[in-house]
Amino acid sequence: MNAAAFSAINKREATHYVGPVNPPVSAGQKAWSKLRRVAGSQGSFFFFSERRLQKIAGEVHSKCKTEARLDFFHGFTSWIATRPKRPYIAWSDCTFRDYVDIYHRREQFRRDDLERIEHAEAEWLRKADRVLFTSNWAAERAVRNYSLDAGCVASVGIFGETEMPARDVYSGRKEFVFVSTNFEAKGGRVVLAAFRELKKLHADTSLVIVGDQPPRDACEPGVSFMGFLRKEVREEYQRFREILAGARAIVSATSSDICPLLFVEAGYFGCPVISTRRFAIPEIVDDGRTGFLLDDSVDTVALAGKMCRMLESADEHRQMREAAWAKVRKEHSRERFEERLCSCLGQVPDLNEQLARSR
């Protein structure tokens, strides 16, 4: 995504990359924070300590070109101590506030430390000429939680990190696929329980688990574990594509997500998705059209019912494949992402005035 953004901007203007910028965290702060949390107390968010943020800002300022007309930041929180002297745009999946609430337990960290970071981020984003997100869901929450100017906030969407196939080669297998980097957080146990219910009605169905190691009790007939499939390894990347192409549907009961790239990539192959009506997922999956969305992410009966419907309603499944195929090509291609990003660049008034003068 970052490379695509750089490429899109570079087509419009000569672009200078500042980075990598990643000063080490303080070993002492890290150890002390962990010790406090292990002891049942609250730790600090040492990765964004004031000291480290200032080091980041110093590196950025020293590497930026003085003649540049725009600063483009990928991510938010790392850069909140910078003080750009030009118009600037920031782009990320979500705010730090949402990141903590989605992927961490807020009560594990000192309230004043989280507030320090959130207030600084909000102030920094309010000064940006444009604040971009990968979803409308995250954009709307940022406007509400950080009091941002809605006119300066937009979504540029996402695209998949795999090539779009020329045609749908699905052959009718009754195979569901669950992919995760965190089995528990993505609802792996709920998916397993739903699959067991499904097997009572459809003994010939199967479940492929990709990514994080499932618990030992997942080893049962019909369930296979593939491990992590790395896209940078040719054979593993090809196997990942084959799994998506042959799946009846992707199944996820996630409770920790934002805008799952996997669902876009599944759509490239015409594969429907069964997931939850949370986060930005409804922006990728149209309930009843390109898949099914559940109101309750832990409702195994409802999930099993939707999986069963995927198997028993052949015409509906075929229509979902066609709709998923079309939707992602229309809304979630790399080309559409670059178009939206460049459109946002063109909405920065000061930048346009500078460009006009330079020409």
mmCIF file of N, CA and C in Angstrom, residues 53 75-83 88 90 94-98 113-131 133 141-149 152-153:
data_model
loop_
_atom_site.group_PDB
_atom_site.id
_atom_site.type_symbol
_atom_site.label_atom_id
_atom_site.label_comp_id
_atom_site.label_asym_id
_atom_site.label_seq_id
_atom_site.Cartn_x
_atom_site.Cartn_y
_atom_site.Cartn_z
ATOM 1 N N LEU A 53 9.392 9.864 20.131
ATOM 2 C CA LEU A 53 8.704 10.724 19.165
ATOM 3 C C LEU A 53 9.584 11.909 18.766
ATOM 4 N N GLY A 75 0.839 6.742 7.929
ATOM 5 C CA GLY A 75 0.654 6.523 9.352
ATOM 6 C C GLY A 75 0.467 7.865 10.049
ATOM 7 N N PHE A 76 0.026 7.814 11.278
ATOM 8 C CA PHE A 76 -0.205 9.029 12.043
ATOM 9 C C PHE A 76 0.728 9.160 13.243
ATOM 10 N N THR A 77 0.618 8.218 14.163
ATOM 11 C CA THR A 77 1.149 8.410 15.510
ATOM 12 C C THR A 77 2.658 8.621 15.551
ATOM 13 N N SER A 78 3.390 7.936 14.702
ATOM 14 C CA SER A 78 4.851 8.072 14.731
ATOM 15 C C SER A 78 5.305 9.503 14.458
ATOM 16 N N TRP A 79 4.479 10.278 13.750
ATOM 17 C CA TRP A 79 4.926 11.580 13.253
ATOM 18 C C TRP A 79 4.373 12.765 14.044
ATOM 19 N N ILE A 80 3.687 12.516 15.147
ATOM 20 C CA ILE A 80 2.939 13.597 15.797
ATOM 21 C C ILE A 80 3.812 14.658 16.459
ATOM 22 N N ALA A 81 5.110 14.401 16.599
ATOM 23 C CA ALA A 81 6.003 15.424 17.150
ATOM 24 C C ALA A 81 6.656 16.252 16.043
ATOM 25 N N THR A 82 6.434 15.893 14.785
ATOM 26 C CA THR A 82 6.990 16.675 13.676
ATOM 27 C C THR A 82 6.218 17.985 13.551
ATOM 28 N N ARG A 83 6.877 18.984 12.982
ATOM 29 C CA ARG A 83 6.250 20.281 12.746
ATOM 30 C C ARG A 83 6.527 20.678 11.297
ATOM 31 N N TYR A 88 0.726 19.426 4.540
ATOM 32 C CA TYR A 88 0.992 17.999 4.705
ATOM 33 C C TYR A 88 -0.293 17.184 4.730
ATOM 34 N N ALA A 90 -1.702 13.208 5.785
ATOM 35 C CA ALA A 90 -1.413 12.000 6.561
ATOM 36 C C ALA A 90 -2.426 10.926 6.191
ATOM 37 N N CYS A 94 -6.346 3.861 10.824
ATOM 38 C CA CYS A 94 -7.199 4.376 11.899
ATOM 39 C C CYS A 94 -6.373 5.263 12.818
ATOM 40 N N THR A 95 -7.036 5.913 13.742
ATOM 41 C CA THR A 95 -6.345 6.725 14.730
ATOM 42 C C THR A 95 -5.731 5.830 15.818
ATOM 43 N N PHE A 96 -4.846 6.427 16.599
ATOM 44 C CA PHE A 96 -4.250 5.701 17.720
ATOM 45 C C PHE A 96 -5.335 5.261 18.706
ATOM 46 N N ARG A 97 -6.314 6.113 18.924
ATOM 47 C CA ARG A 97 -7.399 5.779 19.851
ATOM 48 C C ARG A 97 -8.104 4.507 19.416
ATOM 49 N N ASP A 98 -8.453 4.406 18.148
ATOM 50 C CA ASP A 98 -9.125 3.203 17.657
ATOM 51 C C ASP A 98 -8.188 2.004 17.670
ATOM 52 N N ASP A 113 -1.051 8.420 29.938
ATOM 53 C CA ASP A 113 -0.124 8.186 28.837
ATOM 54 C C ASP A 113 -0.886 8.042 27.518
ATOM 55 N N LEU A 114 -1.993 7.311 27.539
ATOM 56 C CA LEU A 114 -2.808 7.188 26.328
ATOM 57 C C LEU A 114 -3.378 8.542 25.925
ATOM 58 N N GLU A 115 -3.826 9.307 26.898
ATOM 59 C CA GLU A 115 -4.390 10.624 26.599
ATOM 60 C C GLU A 115 -3.329 11.560 26.035
ATOM 61 N N ARG A 116 -2.093 11.448 26.526
ATOM 62 C CA ARG A 116 -0.995 12.257 25.998
ATOM 63 C C ARG A 116 -0.840 12.036 24.497
ATOM 64 N N ILE A 117 -0.838 10.768 24.104
ATOM 65 C CA ILE A 117 -0.655 10.417 22.697
ATOM 66 C C ILE A 117 -1.872 10.821 21.874
ATOM 67 N N GLU A 118 -3.064 10.526 22.379
ATOM 68 C CA GLU A 118 -4.283 10.832 21.639
ATOM 69 C C GLU A 118 -4.458 12.328 21.422
ATOM 70 N N HIS A 119 -4.202 13.136 22.453
ATOM 71 C CA HIS A 119 -4.346 14.583 22.325
ATOM 72 C C HIS A 119 -3.335 15.152 21.335
ATOM 73 N N ALA A 120 -2.103 14.652 21.391
ATOM 74 C CA ALA A 120 -1.071 15.126 20.467
ATOM 75 C C ALA A 120 -1.414 14.738 19.031
ATOM 76 N N GLU A 121 -1.932 13.527 18.861
ATOM 77 C CA GLU A 121 -2.306 13.074 17.518
ATOM 78 C C GLU A 121 -3.465 13.900 16.969
ATOM 79 N N ALA A 122 -4.455 14.143 17.804
ATOM 80 C CA ALA A 122 -5.608 14.934 17.367
ATOM 81 C C ALA A 122 -5.177 16.331 16.938
ATOM 82 N N GLU A 123 -4.313 16.950 17.714
ATOM 83 C CA GLU A 123 -3.838 18.303 17.387
ATOM 84 C C GLU A 123 -3.060 18.295 16.077
ATOM 85 N N TRP A 124 -2.205 17.293 15.888
ATOM 86 C CA TRP A 124 -1.390 17.190 14.679
ATOM 87 C C TRP A 124 -2.274 16.974 13.452
ATOM 88 N N LEU A 125 -3.282 16.125 13.582
ATOM 89 C CA LEU A 125 -4.180 15.852 12.458
ATOM 90 C C LEU A 125 -5.046 17.063 12.125
ATOM 91 N N ARG A 126 -5.419 17.832 13.123
ATOM 92 C CA ARG A 126 -6.232 19.029 12.846
ATOM 93 C C ARG A 126 -5.456 20.065 12.045
ATOM 94 N N LYS A 127 -4.152 20.003 12.099
ATOM 95 C CA LYS A 127 -3.331 20.951 11.339
ATOM 96 C C LYS A 127 -3.004 20.445 9.926
ATOM 97 N N ALA A 128 -3.306 19.198 9.643
ATOM 98 C CA ALA A 128 -3.022 18.630 8.319
ATOM 99 C C ALA A 128 -3.976 19.193 7.278
ATOM 100 N N ASP A 129 -3.502 19.301 6.027
ATOM 101 C CA ASP A 129 -4.364 19.785 4.954
ATOM 102 C C ASP A 129 -5.363 18.719 4.524
ATOM 103 N N ARG A 130 -4.961 17.478 4.603
ATOM 104 C CA ARG A 130 -5.867 16.360 4.334
ATOM 105 C C ARG A 130 -5.499 15.204 5.245
ATOM 106 N N VAL A 131 -6.524 14.506 5.765
ATOM 107 C CA VAL A 131 -6.329 13.311 6.588
ATOM 108 C C VAL A 131 -7.063 12.179 5.881
ATOM 109 N N PHE A 133 -7.916 7.991 5.101
ATOM 110 C CA PHE A 133 -8.075 6.683 5.723
ATOM 111 C C PHE A 133 -8.340 5.632 4.647
ATOM 112 N N ARG A 141 -15.131 7.946 12.426
ATOM 113 C CA ARG A 141 -14.787 7.866 13.851
ATOM 114 C C ARG A 141 -13.741 8.914 14.210
ATOM 115 N N ALA A 142 -12.802 9.168 13.316
ATOM 116 C CA ALA A 142 -11.769 10.165 13.581
ATOM 117 C C ALA A 142 -12.375 11.562 13.670
ATOM 118 N N VAL A 143 -13.298 11.862 12.773
ATOM 119 C CA VAL A 143 -13.970 13.165 12.800
ATOM 120 C C VAL A 143 -14.699 13.344 14.130
ATOM 121 N N ARG A 144 -15.361 12.296 14.572
ATOM 122 C CA ARG A 144 -16.148 12.362 15.806
ATOM 123 C C ARG A 144 -15.261 12.388 17.059
ATOM 124 N N ASN A 145 -14.271 11.508 17.109
ATOM 125 C CA ASN A 145 -13.457 11.380 18.321
ATOM 126 C C ASN A 145 -12.382 12.446 18.461
ATOM 127 N N TYR A 146 -11.885 12.949 17.338
ATOM 128 C CA TYR A 146 -10.786 13.912 17.371
ATOM 129 C C TYR A 146 -11.223 15.324 16.969
ATOM 130 N N SER A 147 -12.510 15.510 16.726
ATOM 131 C CA SER A 147 -13.035 16.823 16.325
ATOM 132 C C SER A 147 -12.311 17.366 15.090
ATOM 133 N N LEU A 148 -12.152 16.517 14.080
ATOM 134 C CA LEU A 148 -11.517 16.935 12.832
ATOM 135 C C LEU A 148 -12.541 17.595 11.919
ATOM 136 N N ASP A 149 -12.055 18.440 11.028
ATOM 137 C CA ASP A 149 -12.901 19.065 10.017
ATOM 138 C C ASP A 149 -13.264 17.998 8.984
ATOM 139 N N CYS A 152 -11.890 18.000 5.464
ATOM 140 C CA CYS A 152 -10.474 17.682 5.221
ATOM 141 C C CYS A 152 -10.184 16.191 5.368
ATOM 142 N N VAL A 153 -11.216 15.406 5.624
ATOM 143 C CA VAL A 153 -11.042 13.970 5.866
ATOM 144 C C VAL A 153 -11.688 13.174 4.727
#
